[in-house]
Coordinates of C-alpha atoms and ligand atoms in Angstrom, one line a residue:
M30 CA -20.1 1.3 2.3
S31 CA -19.9 -2.5 1.9
E32 CA -22.8 -4.4 0.4
E33 CA -23.8 -7.7 1.9
R34 CA -21.6 -10.4 0.3
S35 CA -21.5 -14.1 0.5
L36 CA -18.8 -16.0 2.4
N37 CA -15.5 -16.3 0.8
F38 CA -13.9 -19.8 0.7
I39 CA -11.7 -19.2 3.7
E40 CA -14.7 -18.0 5.8
E41 CA -16.5 -21.2 4.7
I42 CA -13.6 -23.3 5.9
V43 CA -13.5 -21.4 9.2
E44 CA -17.3 -21.7 9.7
Q45 CA -17.0 -25.5 9.1
D46 CA -14.2 -25.8 11.6
I47 CA -16.1 -23.8 14.2
S48 CA -19.2 -25.9 13.8
A49 CA -17.2 -29.1 13.9
G50 CA -15.7 -27.8 17.2
K51 CA -12.2 -28.0 15.9
H52 CA -9.7 -26.5 18.3
G53 CA -12.7 -25.8 20.6
G54 CA -14.1 -23.5 17.9
R55 CA -11.1 -21.2 18.3
V56 CA -9.9 -19.0 15.5
H57 CA -6.3 -17.7 15.7
T58 CA -4.6 -16.2 12.6
R59 CA -1.3 -14.5 12.2
F60 CA 0.1 -11.8 9.8
P61 CA 3.7 -12.8 9.2
P62 CA 5.7 -10.1 7.4
E63 CA 9.4 -10.4 6.8
P64 CA 10.8 -7.1 8.0
N65 CA 12.9 -6.5 4.8
G66 CA 10.9 -3.6 3.4
Y67 CA 7.8 -1.5 3.8
L68 CA 4.3 -3.0 3.4
H69 CA 2.4 -2.6 0.2
I70 CA -1.2 -2.8 -0.8
G71 CA -0.9 -6.5 -1.3
H72 CA 0.0 -6.9 2.3
A73 CA -3.0 -4.8 3.2
K74 CA -5.1 -7.5 1.5
S75 CA -3.4 -10.1 3.7
I76 CA -3.8 -7.9 6.8
C77 CA -7.5 -7.3 6.2
L78 CA -8.1 -11.0 5.6
N79 CA -6.2 -12.3 8.7
F80 CA -7.4 -9.6 11.1
G81 CA -10.8 -9.5 9.5
L82 CA -11.4 -13.3 10.0
A83 CA -10.4 -13.0 13.7
K84 CA -12.6 -10.0 14.2
K85 CA -15.6 -11.7 12.5
Y86 CA -15.3 -14.9 14.4
G87 CA -14.3 -13.6 17.8
G88 CA -10.7 -14.8 17.4
K89 CA -7.2 -13.4 17.7
T90 CA -4.4 -12.4 15.3
N91 CA -0.7 -12.3 16.0
L92 CA 1.7 -10.0 14.3
R93 CA 4.7 -12.2 13.7
F94 CA 7.9 -10.9 12.2
D95 CA 9.3 -13.6 10.0
D96 CA 12.8 -12.6 10.7
T97 CA 14.9 -15.7 10.0
N98 CA 17.1 -14.1 7.3
P99 CA 19.6 -11.8 9.2
V100 CA 21.0 -10.2 6.0
T101 CA 18.0 -8.4 4.7
E102 CA 16.1 -7.5 7.9
D103 CA 16.1 -4.3 9.9
T104 CA 14.3 -2.7 12.8
E105 CA 13.4 0.3 10.7
Y106 CA 11.1 -2.0 8.8
V107 CA 9.7 -3.5 12.0
E108 CA 8.6 -0.1 13.1
S109 CA 7.1 0.9 9.8
I110 CA 5.1 -2.4 9.6
K111 CA 3.6 -1.8 13.1
E112 CA 2.7 1.7 12.2
D113 CA 1.0 0.6 9.0
V114 CA -1.0 -2.2 10.6
R115 CA -2.3 0.1 13.3
W116 CA -3.1 2.8 10.8
L117 CA -5.1 0.3 8.8
G118 CA -7.2 0.0 12.0
F119 CA -6.1 -3.3 13.4
E120 CA -4.6 -4.3 16.7
W121 CA -2.7 -7.5 17.2
E122 CA -3.0 -9.9 20.1
N123 CA 0.8 -10.5 20.4
E124 CA 3.8 -9.0 18.8
L125 CA 6.1 -11.9 18.1
Y126 CA 9.3 -12.7 16.2
A127 CA 10.2 -15.9 14.6
S128 CA 13.7 -15.2 15.9
D129 CA 12.4 -15.6 19.4
Y130 CA 11.9 -19.3 18.5
F131 CA 15.4 -19.9 17.5
D132 CA 16.1 -22.0 20.6
K133 CA 12.9 -23.9 20.2
L134 CA 13.5 -24.5 16.5
Y135 CA 16.9 -25.8 17.2
E136 CA 15.4 -28.3 19.7
F137 CA 12.9 -29.3 17.0
A138 CA 15.8 -29.9 14.6
V139 CA 17.5 -32.0 17.2
T140 CA 14.3 -34.0 17.7
L141 CA 14.2 -34.8 14.0
I142 CA 17.8 -35.8 13.9
K143 CA 17.2 -38.2 16.8
K144 CA 14.3 -39.7 14.9
G145 CA 16.5 -40.2 12.0
L146 CA 14.6 -37.7 10.0
A147 CA 17.3 -35.0 9.4
Y148 CA 21.0 -35.1 8.5
V149 CA 24.0 -32.9 8.0
D150 CA 25.1 -32.6 4.4
D151 CA 28.5 -31.3 3.3
S152 CA 27.6 -31.0 -0.4
T153 CA 27.7 -27.7 -2.2
A154 CA 24.4 -26.0 -3.3
E155 CA 25.2 -27.1 -6.9
E156 CA 25.7 -30.7 -5.8
I157 CA 22.5 -30.7 -3.8
A158 CA 20.6 -29.3 -6.8
A159 CA 22.1 -31.9 -9.1
Q160 CA 21.3 -34.8 -6.8
K161 CA 17.7 -33.6 -6.4
G162 CA 16.7 -35.1 -9.8
T163 CA 14.0 -33.6 -12.0
P164 CA 10.3 -33.6 -11.8
T165 CA 10.3 -36.8 -13.9
E166 CA 13.4 -38.5 -12.3
P167 CA 13.9 -39.2 -8.6
G168 CA 16.8 -37.7 -6.7
T169 CA 19.8 -39.8 -5.7
P170 CA 20.9 -40.2 -2.1
N171 CA 24.5 -39.1 -1.3
E172 CA 27.0 -40.5 1.2
Y173 CA 25.9 -38.0 3.9
R174 CA 22.3 -39.2 3.9
S175 CA 23.3 -42.3 5.8
R176 CA 25.3 -40.6 8.6
S177 CA 24.5 -41.9 12.0
V178 CA 22.3 -40.0 14.5
E179 CA 25.3 -39.5 16.7
E180 CA 27.4 -38.0 14.0
N181 CA 24.5 -35.8 12.9
L182 CA 24.0 -34.5 16.4
R183 CA 27.7 -33.7 16.8
L184 CA 28.0 -32.0 13.4
F185 CA 24.8 -30.0 13.9
E186 CA 26.0 -28.8 17.3
E187 CA 29.4 -27.8 15.7
M188 CA 27.5 -25.9 13.0
K189 CA 25.7 -24.0 15.8
D190 CA 29.0 -23.4 17.6
G191 CA 30.5 -21.7 14.6
K192 CA 33.0 -24.3 13.7
Y193 CA 32.3 -24.1 10.0
P194 CA 32.2 -21.3 7.5
D195 CA 29.2 -20.2 5.5
G196 CA 28.0 -22.8 3.1
A197 CA 30.2 -25.6 4.4
K198 CA 27.3 -27.7 5.7
V199 CA 23.5 -27.7 5.8
L200 CA 20.9 -29.6 7.8
R201 CA 18.4 -31.3 5.6
A202 CA 15.2 -33.2 6.3
K203 CA 15.4 -36.9 5.4
A204 CA 12.0 -36.9 3.7
N205 CA 11.5 -38.4 0.3
L206 CA 14.0 -38.1 -2.6
A207 CA 11.5 -39.7 -5.0
S208 CA 8.6 -37.5 -4.2
P209 CA 6.8 -35.9 -7.2
N210 CA 6.9 -32.8 -5.1
M211 CA 10.4 -31.3 -5.4
H212 CA 9.9 -29.6 -2.0
M213 CA 9.8 -33.0 -0.3
R214 CA 13.2 -34.1 -1.7
D215 CA 15.2 -33.6 1.5
P216 CA 14.7 -29.9 1.8
L217 CA 17.1 -27.7 3.7
M218 CA 16.2 -26.9 7.3
Y219 CA 19.3 -24.9 8.4
R220 CA 22.1 -23.0 6.7
I221 CA 25.3 -21.5 8.1
K222 CA 25.4 -17.7 8.0
H223 CA 27.8 -15.7 10.1
A224 CA 25.8 -12.6 10.2
Q225 CA 24.5 -10.1 12.7
H226 CA 20.8 -10.5 13.3
H227 CA 18.7 -7.4 14.1
R228 CA 17.4 -9.0 17.3
T229 CA 19.7 -11.9 18.3
G230 CA 22.9 -10.2 17.4
D231 CA 25.7 -12.7 16.9
K232 CA 24.2 -15.4 19.1
W233 CA 23.5 -17.6 16.1
C234 CA 25.5 -18.4 13.0
I235 CA 22.9 -21.0 11.8
Y236 CA 19.5 -19.9 10.6
P237 CA 16.4 -21.9 9.8
M238 CA 14.9 -21.9 6.3
Y239 CA 11.5 -20.5 5.8
D240 CA 9.9 -24.0 5.5
F241 CA 11.3 -25.1 8.8
A242 CA 10.5 -21.9 10.6
H243 CA 7.1 -21.0 9.4
G244 CA 4.9 -24.0 10.2
Q245 CA 6.8 -24.6 13.5
S246 CA 6.2 -20.9 14.5
D247 CA 2.5 -21.4 13.6
A248 CA 2.4 -24.5 15.8
I249 CA 4.2 -22.8 18.7
E250 CA 1.6 -20.0 18.6
Q251 CA -1.2 -22.6 18.1
I252 CA -2.4 -20.8 15.0
T253 CA -5.6 -22.5 13.7
H254 CA -5.7 -21.0 10.2
S255 CA -2.4 -20.1 8.6
I256 CA -3.3 -18.1 5.5
C257 CA -0.8 -17.5 2.7
T258 CA -0.6 -16.9 -1.0
L259 CA -0.9 -19.5 -3.8
E260 CA 2.8 -19.9 -4.4
F261 CA 3.0 -21.8 -1.1
I262 CA 0.7 -24.6 -2.3
P263 CA 3.7 -26.9 -3.1
H264 CA 5.1 -26.1 0.4
R265 CA 2.0 -27.4 2.2
E266 CA 3.0 -31.0 2.1
L267 CA 6.3 -30.2 3.8
Y268 CA 4.5 -27.8 6.3
E269 CA 2.4 -30.8 7.4
W270 CA 5.3 -33.3 7.3
F271 CA 7.3 -31.3 9.8
I272 CA 4.3 -30.8 12.1
N273 CA 3.3 -34.5 11.9
K274 CA 6.8 -35.8 12.5
L275 CA 7.4 -33.4 15.4
E276 CA 3.9 -34.2 16.8
I277 CA 3.2 -30.5 17.6
F278 CA 0.1 -28.4 17.3
P279 CA -1.6 -29.2 14.0
S280 CA -1.8 -25.7 12.4
R281 CA -3.1 -25.9 8.8
Q282 CA -2.2 -23.8 5.8
Y283 CA -4.7 -22.3 3.4
E284 CA -3.8 -20.4 0.2
F285 CA -5.5 -17.5 -1.6
A286 CA -4.5 -15.6 -4.7
R287 CA -2.2 -12.7 -4.1
L288 CA -3.3 -9.2 -5.1
N289 CA -1.9 -7.9 -8.3
L290 CA -2.6 -4.3 -9.2
N291 CA -1.9 -2.9 -12.7
Y292 CA 0.4 0.0 -13.5
T293 CA 2.6 -0.8 -10.6
V294 CA 5.0 -3.3 -9.2
M295 CA 4.5 -5.0 -5.9
S296 CA 7.5 -7.0 -4.8
K297 CA 9.5 -5.5 -2.0
R298 CA 12.7 -6.3 -4.0
K299 CA 11.5 -4.1 -6.9
L300 CA 10.1 -1.4 -4.7
M301 CA 13.5 -1.3 -2.9
Q302 CA 15.2 -0.8 -6.3
L303 CA 12.9 2.2 -7.1
V304 CA 13.9 3.7 -3.7
K305 CA 17.6 2.9 -3.8
E306 CA 18.1 4.1 -7.4
G307 CA 16.2 7.3 -6.8
H308 CA 13.3 6.8 -9.1
V309 CA 11.1 7.8 -6.2
E310 CA 11.7 9.9 -3.2
D311 CA 11.4 7.1 -0.6
W312 CA 9.3 4.1 0.3
D313 CA 6.5 6.6 1.2
D314 CA 6.6 8.5 -2.1
P315 CA 3.0 9.1 -2.9
R316 CA 3.3 7.2 -6.2
M317 CA 4.4 4.0 -4.5
P318 CA 1.9 1.2 -3.8
T319 CA 3.1 1.0 -0.3
I320 CA 0.7 1.6 2.6
S321 CA 2.9 4.5 3.7
G322 CA 2.9 6.0 0.2
L323 CA -0.9 5.7 -0.1
R324 CA -1.3 7.3 3.3
R325 CA 1.0 10.2 2.3
R326 CA -1.0 10.5 -1.0
G327 CA -4.2 10.9 1.1
Y328 CA -5.7 7.5 1.0
T329 CA -7.7 6.7 4.2
P330 CA -7.7 3.4 6.1
A331 CA -11.4 3.0 5.4
S332 CA -10.8 3.3 1.6
L333 CA -8.1 0.6 1.7
R334 CA -10.3 -1.7 3.8
E335 CA -13.2 -1.2 1.4
F336 CA -10.9 -1.9 -1.6
C337 CA -9.7 -5.2 0.0
D338 CA -13.3 -6.1 0.8
R339 CA -14.4 -5.5 -2.8
I340 CA -11.7 -7.5 -4.5
G341 CA -12.7 -10.5 -2.3
V342 CA -10.7 -13.6 -1.7
A343 CA -9.9 -15.5 -4.9
K344 CA -8.4 -19.0 -5.5
R345 CA -6.9 -17.9 -8.8
E346 CA -4.5 -15.1 -9.7
N347 CA -5.9 -12.1 -11.5
M348 CA -5.0 -8.5 -12.1
I349 CA -7.0 -5.8 -10.3
D350 CA -7.5 -2.5 -12.1
V351 CA -6.1 0.4 -10.1
S352 CA -9.2 2.4 -11.0
L353 CA -11.0 0.3 -8.4
L354 CA -8.7 1.6 -5.7
E355 CA -9.3 5.1 -7.0
F356 CA -13.0 4.5 -6.9
C357 CA -12.8 3.5 -3.3
I358 CA -11.0 6.6 -2.2
R359 CA -13.3 8.9 -4.2
E360 CA -16.3 7.4 -2.5
D361 CA -14.8 7.9 0.9
L362 CA -13.5 11.4 0.3
N363 CA -16.7 12.6 -1.3
K364 CA -18.3 12.0 2.1
T365 CA -15.4 13.2 4.3
A366 CA -13.4 15.8 2.5
W367 CA -14.0 19.5 3.1
R368 CA -14.6 21.6 0.1
R369 CA -12.2 24.5 -0.6
M370 CA -11.1 26.6 -3.5
A371 CA -7.7 26.6 -5.1
V372 CA -6.5 27.9 -8.4
L373 CA -3.7 25.8 -9.9
D374 CA -3.1 27.6 -13.2
P375 CA -4.0 31.2 -12.4
V376 CA -4.9 34.2 -14.5
K377 CA -6.0 37.5 -13.1
L378 CA -9.7 38.5 -13.2
I379 CA -10.7 42.1 -12.5
I380 CA -14.3 43.0 -11.8
T381 CA -14.4 46.5 -13.2
N382 CA -17.7 47.6 -11.6
Y383 CA -16.8 46.3 -8.1
P384 CA -15.6 49.1 -5.8
E385 CA -11.8 49.3 -5.4
G386 CA -10.7 48.6 -1.8
Q387 CA -13.9 46.8 -0.9
T388 CA -13.9 43.3 0.7
E389 CA -16.8 41.1 1.4
T390 CA -16.9 38.0 3.5
L391 CA -18.8 35.1 1.9
H392 CA -19.5 31.8 3.3
G393 CA -19.0 28.3 1.9
E394 CA -20.0 24.9 3.4
N395 CA -17.5 22.2 4.4
N396 CA -19.3 19.4 2.6
P397 CA -22.8 19.5 1.1
E398 CA -22.8 15.7 0.7
V399 CA -23.0 14.8 4.4
E400 CA -25.1 15.8 7.4
G401 CA -23.2 18.2 9.6
G402 CA -21.1 19.3 6.6
E403 CA -22.9 22.7 6.5
G404 CA -20.5 24.3 9.0
G405 CA -18.0 26.0 6.8
R406 CA -15.5 28.8 6.4
D407 CA -15.4 32.4 5.5
I408 CA -14.2 33.3 2.0
P409 CA -13.0 36.8 1.3
F410 CA -14.1 38.3 -1.9
S411 CA -12.7 41.4 -3.6
R412 CA -12.3 43.2 -6.9
E413 CA -9.3 41.2 -8.2
L414 CA -9.4 37.4 -8.2
W415 CA -7.5 34.5 -9.5
I416 CA -9.3 32.1 -11.7
E417 CA -8.2 29.0 -13.7
R418 CA -6.7 29.8 -17.1
E419 CA -8.7 27.0 -18.7
D420 CA -12.0 28.5 -17.4
F421 CA -11.7 31.4 -19.8
M422 CA -11.8 31.6 -23.6
E423 CA -11.6 34.8 -25.5
E424 CA -13.6 33.3 -28.3
P425 CA -15.6 30.5 -26.8
P426 CA -17.1 27.9 -28.9
K427 CA -20.7 26.7 -28.5
K428 CA -21.3 24.7 -25.3
F429 CA -18.4 26.3 -23.5
F430 CA -20.2 26.9 -20.2
R431 CA -17.4 28.8 -18.5
L432 CA -16.2 32.4 -18.9
G433 CA -15.7 34.1 -22.2
V434 CA -15.9 37.6 -23.7
G435 CA -19.7 38.1 -23.7
L436 CA -20.3 34.9 -21.7
S437 CA -21.6 34.8 -18.2
V438 CA -20.8 32.4 -15.4
R439 CA -21.3 32.2 -11.7
L440 CA -18.4 32.5 -9.3
K441 CA -18.9 29.8 -6.7
H442 CA -20.4 31.1 -3.5
A443 CA -20.4 34.7 -5.0
Y444 CA -21.8 36.5 -8.0
I445 CA -22.6 36.1 -11.6
I446 CA -20.1 37.8 -13.8
K447 CA -19.9 38.6 -17.5
G448 CA -16.6 38.6 -19.5
E449 CA -15.9 42.0 -21.1
S450 CA -12.4 42.2 -22.4
V451 CA -8.8 41.0 -22.0
V452 CA -5.3 42.5 -21.6
K453 CA -2.4 40.8 -23.3
D454 CA 1.3 41.0 -23.1
A455 CA 3.6 41.5 -26.1
D456 CA 3.5 37.8 -26.9
G457 CA -0.2 37.7 -27.0
N458 CA -0.7 35.9 -23.7
I459 CA -3.7 37.0 -21.7
T460 CA -2.5 38.7 -18.5
E461 CA -5.9 40.1 -17.3
I462 CA -9.5 39.4 -17.9
H463 CA -11.9 42.2 -17.3
C464 CA -15.5 41.5 -16.3
T465 CA -18.5 43.0 -14.7
Y466 CA -20.6 41.5 -11.9
I467 CA -24.3 41.6 -11.1
P468 CA -24.7 42.9 -7.5
E469 CA -28.2 41.3 -7.2
S470 CA -26.9 37.8 -8.0
K471 CA -25.2 37.0 -4.8
S472 CA -25.3 33.3 -4.0
G473 CA -28.0 32.5 -1.4
N474 CA -29.8 35.8 -2.1
D475 CA -30.0 35.9 -5.8
T476 CA -32.8 38.3 -7.0
S477 CA -31.3 38.9 -10.5
G478 CA -33.5 36.4 -12.3
I479 CA -30.5 35.4 -14.5
N480 CA -29.7 31.8 -15.1
V481 CA -26.2 30.7 -16.1
K482 CA -25.0 27.2 -16.9
G483 CA -21.6 27.2 -15.4
T484 CA -19.9 27.8 -12.0
I485 CA -16.2 28.4 -11.7
H486 CA -13.9 28.5 -8.6
W487 CA -11.7 31.5 -7.7
V488 CA -9.6 33.0 -5.0
S489 CA -9.3 36.6 -4.0
A490 CA -5.9 37.8 -5.2
Q491 CA -5.4 40.1 -2.2
H492 CA -6.2 37.4 0.3
A493 CA -4.8 34.3 -1.4
K494 CA -2.1 32.2 0.1
T495 CA 0.3 30.2 -2.0
A496 CA 1.1 26.6 -2.0
E497 CA 3.1 24.0 -3.9
V498 CA 0.8 21.4 -5.4
R499 CA 1.9 18.0 -6.6
L500 CA -0.1 16.1 -9.1
Y501 CA 0.5 12.4 -9.5
D502 CA -0.1 10.0 -12.3
R503 CA 0.6 6.2 -12.6
L504 CA 4.1 5.3 -11.8
F505 CA 4.4 3.0 -14.9
R506 CA 3.1 3.5 -18.4
V507 CA 2.3 -0.2 -18.9
E508 CA -0.2 -2.4 -17.1
D509 CA 2.3 -5.1 -16.0
P510 CA 5.8 -3.7 -16.0
S511 CA 7.2 -7.0 -14.4
N512 CA 6.0 -8.9 -17.4
E513 CA 7.5 -6.7 -20.1
E514 CA 10.8 -7.3 -21.9
G515 CA 13.9 -6.0 -20.3
D516 CA 14.1 -4.2 -17.0
F517 CA 10.8 -3.1 -15.4
K518 CA 12.3 0.3 -14.7
E519 CA 12.3 1.1 -18.4
Y520 CA 8.6 1.4 -18.2
I521 CA 8.5 4.1 -15.5
N522 CA 6.1 6.9 -16.5
P523 CA 8.3 10.0 -17.0
D524 CA 5.2 12.2 -16.2
S525 CA 4.2 10.5 -13.0
L526 CA 4.8 13.7 -11.0
K527 CA 3.9 17.2 -12.0
V528 CA 4.8 20.0 -9.6
I529 CA 2.9 23.3 -9.6
E530 CA 5.3 25.7 -7.8
T531 CA 2.7 28.4 -7.0
A532 CA -0.9 27.7 -6.8
Y533 CA -3.3 30.2 -5.1
I534 CA -5.4 28.8 -2.3
E535 CA -8.1 30.3 -0.2
P536 CA -6.8 31.6 3.1
D537 CA -8.6 29.0 5.2
L538 CA -6.4 26.3 3.7
A539 CA -3.4 27.9 5.4
T540 CA -4.6 26.0 8.5
A541 CA -5.4 22.8 6.7
I542 CA -5.2 19.8 9.1
P543 CA -2.5 17.2 8.3
G544 CA -4.0 13.8 7.3
K545 CA -7.3 15.4 6.4
G546 CA -8.7 15.3 2.9
Y547 CA -9.8 18.4 1.1
Q548 CA -11.7 18.7 -2.2
F549 CA -10.3 21.5 -4.2
I550 CA -13.5 22.2 -6.0
R551 CA -13.4 20.9 -9.6
K552 CA -9.7 19.9 -9.2
G553 CA -9.7 16.8 -7.2
Y554 CA -9.0 15.6 -3.6
F555 CA -5.9 16.9 -1.9
T556 CA -4.0 16.5 1.4
L557 CA -1.1 18.1 3.0
D558 CA 2.2 16.5 2.3
K559 CA 4.4 15.4 5.2
H560 CA 7.0 18.0 4.2
S561 CA 4.5 20.9 4.3
S562 CA 5.2 23.7 6.7
T563 CA 3.6 27.0 7.6
D564 CA 6.3 28.7 5.6
K565 CA 5.7 26.6 2.6
L566 CA 2.5 24.7 2.2
V567 CA 2.6 21.6 0.0
F568 CA -0.4 19.6 -1.1
N569 CA -0.6 16.2 -2.8
R570 CA -3.4 15.3 -5.1
T571 CA -4.8 12.1 -3.9
V572 CA -7.0 11.5 -6.9
T573 CA -8.9 13.5 -9.5
L574 CA -12.7 13.9 -9.1
K575 CA -13.4 11.6 -12.1
D576 CA -11.5 8.8 -13.7
G577 CA -9.6 10.6 -16.4
W578 CA -7.5 7.7 -17.4
V579 CA -10.2 5.8 -19.4
K580 CA -10.3 8.5 -22.0
K581 CA -6.5 8.5 -22.6
Ligands
LIG606 P1 7.0 -9.5 -1.6 O1 7.1 -10.6 -2.6 O2 6.2 -8.3 -2.0 O3 8.3 -9.1 -1.0 P2 6.4 -11.2 0.5 O4 5.4 -12.3 0.3 O5 7.8 -11.6 0.4 O6 6.1 -10.1 -0.4 P3 6.1 -11.1 3.3 O7 6.6 -10.0 4.2 O8 6.7 -12.4 3.3 O9 6.2 -10.5 1.8 O10 4.5 -11.2 3.3 C1 3.8 -11.2 4.5 C2 2.4 -11.7 4.2 O11 1.8 -10.9 3.2 C3 2.5 -13.1 3.7 O12 1.5 -13.9 4.3 C4 2.2 -12.9 2.2 O13 1.7 -14.1 1.6 C5 1.3 -11.7 2.2 N1 1.4 -11.0 0.9 C6 2.5 -10.5 0.3 N2 2.2 -10.0 -0.9 C7 0.9 -10.1 -1.1 C8 0.0 -9.8 -2.1 N3 0.4 -9.2 -3.2 N4 -1.3 -10.1 -2.0 C9 -1.7 -10.7 -0.9 N5 -0.9 -11.1 0.2 C10 0.4 -10.8 0.1
LIG607 MG1 8.7 -13.1 1.6

C-alpha cells in the first residue's frame, strides 16, 4: 500500500550515524510506555517509529516499562501493552522495566552525591518552587545546597531506609540555579513515597523522577537513539547532563511531534476518566482511540501501520483528520473483507409470482476485489425476503434507482423484480411490499434482455439469522475537545453509539470468524464484537463504505 517516500528527519540522523560508524553503526531504540493505562493511537505512532527504525536498519528495540511511579501503575496495563504491541506486528528484543534499575539508579545517585553534584533538600515543594526563580530571574540557593557530601550520603541512605515520611526530603541535582532552562535549576532526582510498587512491592520508599530514570535507563540498555515527543525538548539538556556527569553510555534524545487526532482525546488521564465515569464501556470500547478499542472496532494492524506511515514524522505539532484513519481501514478492508448481505432496517418483500415453499441456492463471491476472492458462499433465496426500508419508495421521485411501485431493480446475486403494491398497517406504515420477478433474469444467466440501474441487497426471511448491530460515530462533537471551554466531557457526542437490536443477516454470517472483517454490502464494514456468542450475534461497524461525515 505504501508509496515510496523520502527519509524522515530521524531516518536521516540514523543514516548519518551509521555512515559515521557511531556506536559501530548499531541502531537500538526503545518504546517506553508508562503502565498507567491502555495504549492509544498516538502510542501506535511511537511504536511504528521505534520498531520501524530498528527493522529498517537491522537494529533492535526494547520494550521498557517506565514504571517509576508506584501509585498509578498496574500489571493489568503491562499485559495490555504487550498484547497491543504484538498485535501491531512488532516483537521486542528485551522486555525490561525501569524498576529493575532501582538499585543501579540508587548507585548513580550516590555517585553524583560523592561528586558534589546532588544534595538532600528538606524544603517543601512550595519553597523549592519559590526558590527556583522565574525565567527572567535566577533561582536562589538555600541552606541545604551546601550540605557536605557525608551528610548528603547519610541523609539519602536514611531516606531509602524509610526514616522520613512522604515529602519530608528530596534529592536534587546540584546543577545550575541560574540556567535559562528551568529544568536545569537543581531538578529533583528522588522523592519519598511510601507506596506499594507493582513489581518491587515495598522494597523501596524512594522513587526516581522521570528525568533521573529515563536517560539512565537508556544508557544502561545502550540505547543509541532515544526518541520522544516534542515536550521533552527542554529536558534534553538535563538528559545529557546526567549522562555526562555519570560518564555512562552516551544515549541521545531526539524529539518528534506527537500525533493529535481530531474528534477525540488522547491523554491516558482523560481516557481513564471516560472509562471510570462510564461514558464508554471500557478502555476497549470501539469508540475509544485506544489500540484495543480500534481492534475491537475492526481496525487491522496493517491499517494502523499504514496510517502511521502516511502521517509521517513531523517536527511541528499538527492535527490529523480522523478521516485519514478511516481511509486507511477502508483501503485495507476493501481488499480483505468478505462480502455478505445484512438488512439493518428491514421491511418484508413478497414475490407474488415466486412459488410458495420453493427455495433456491444462489452463490455469492467472497470478494471480487482480490484474486482468490471468488470462492464464496451459498445464499438461500425464497418467496419472502427482507429488504432495507430505505430501498423502497411508494412514489419514487426521478433518479430513484431502487425499488418503487412500478420501478424495477435487481436483487443482488438473484433476479430482477418490479414493485407492484404495498400493504400498510392502521397508521399507514408499510408492512409488506409486493413485487413480481422475472425468472429469466437470474444473475450469471440473465437472458431477459432487461437493464435496470439499481441493485439492492436482501436476506431470505425464512433463512435469515438475527444479530445485534452497533453503529458508531465520533466520540466527540467538536474537533478538539481538550481545547474547548469547560470540561472536555461536555463535548461528548450523544449519538456516538446506535444499537440496532434486530438486524437480519444471511445464514452464512452465523459462522463469522472473530477478528475478520466483513463488508455488509452497501452498509459498511463490520466485525464480530468480543461479546458476540452463538446465541446472540453482535457486530460492530468498523467504518462506513464512504466518508459520510464531509456532507454533514
Ligand atoms: P499520555 O499523555 O497519553 O498519557 P504519555 O506520553 O504519558 O501519554 P507514555 O506511556 O509515557 O505516555 O508514552 C510512551 C511513549 O509513547 C513515549 O515515548 C511517548 O512520547 C509516546 N507517545 C505518547 N503519546 C503520543 C502521541 N500522541 N504521539 C506520539 N507518541 C506518543
Ligand atoms: Mg507519560
